[in-house]
């Protein structure tokens, strides 16, 4: 399964990686990975992904999904 958030900087995906972890993917780059998709969604919400384009927007975007259930499945 894969999830997408249509963010102000473009689509951000959470997808299962070959090693079984879940990664945040933006513009085809895996920026980080976590043991669960929810943990990855939390990192996106908190703007602690390692992706400067996203993390720099902390405090400026107010409609970021709070939970993985708010992400669209694809």
C-alpha positions in Angstrom: 0.0 0.0 0.0 1.1 3.6 -0.6 -0.3 6.9 0.6 -0.1 10.4 -0.8 -0.4 13.9 0.6 -1.0 16.6 -2.0 1.1 19.2 -0.2 1.9 22.8 -1.2 5.3 21.7 -2.5 3.9 18.8 -4.5 2.9 15.2 -3.8 4.6 13.5 -0.8 4.3 9.7 -0.7 4.7 7.2 2.0 5.5 3.8 0.6 6.8 0.4 1.8 10.5 0.0 0.8 12.3 -3.2 -0.2 13.7 -3.6 3.3 10.2 -3.6 4.8 10.5 -0.1 6.3 8.3 2.8 5.1 9.8 5.8 3.4 8.8 9.4 2.7 9.3 10.0 -1.0 9.3 13.4 -2.6 10.3 14.0 -6.3 11.4 10.3 -6.5 13.9 10.6 -3.6 13.4 8.6 -0.4 14.2 11.1 2.3 14.0 8.9 5.3 12.4 5.7 6.5 10.6 4.4 9.6 9.3 1.1 10.9 5.7 2.0 10.4 3.7 4.2 7.9 2.2 6.1 10.9 5.6 7.0 12.2 6.5 8.4 8.8 3.2 10.4 8.7 4.1 11.8 12.1 7.5 12.9 10.8 5.8 14.7 7.9 3.3 16.4 10.2 6.2 17.5 12.5 8.3 18.7 9.5 11.3 16.4 10.6 11.9 14.5 7.4 15.3 15.7 6.3 13.8 17.2 3.2 14.6 20.9 3.3 11.8 21.9 0.9 9.2 20.4 3.3 10.8 20.9 6.7 11.4 24.6 6.2 7.6 25.1 6.0 7.1 24.2 9.6 4.7 26.7 11.2 3.5 28.0 7.9 1.1 25.3 6.8 -1.9 24.5 8.9 -3.7 21.8 7.0 -1.0 19.0 7.2 -2.6 15.6 7.9 -2.4 14.8 11.7 -2.7 11.1 11.1 -2.1 8.5 8.4 -5.9 8.0 8.1 -6.0 11.6 6.6 -3.6 10.6 3.8 -5.1 9.4 0.5 -4.3 5.8 -0.4 -3.1 5.1 -3.9 
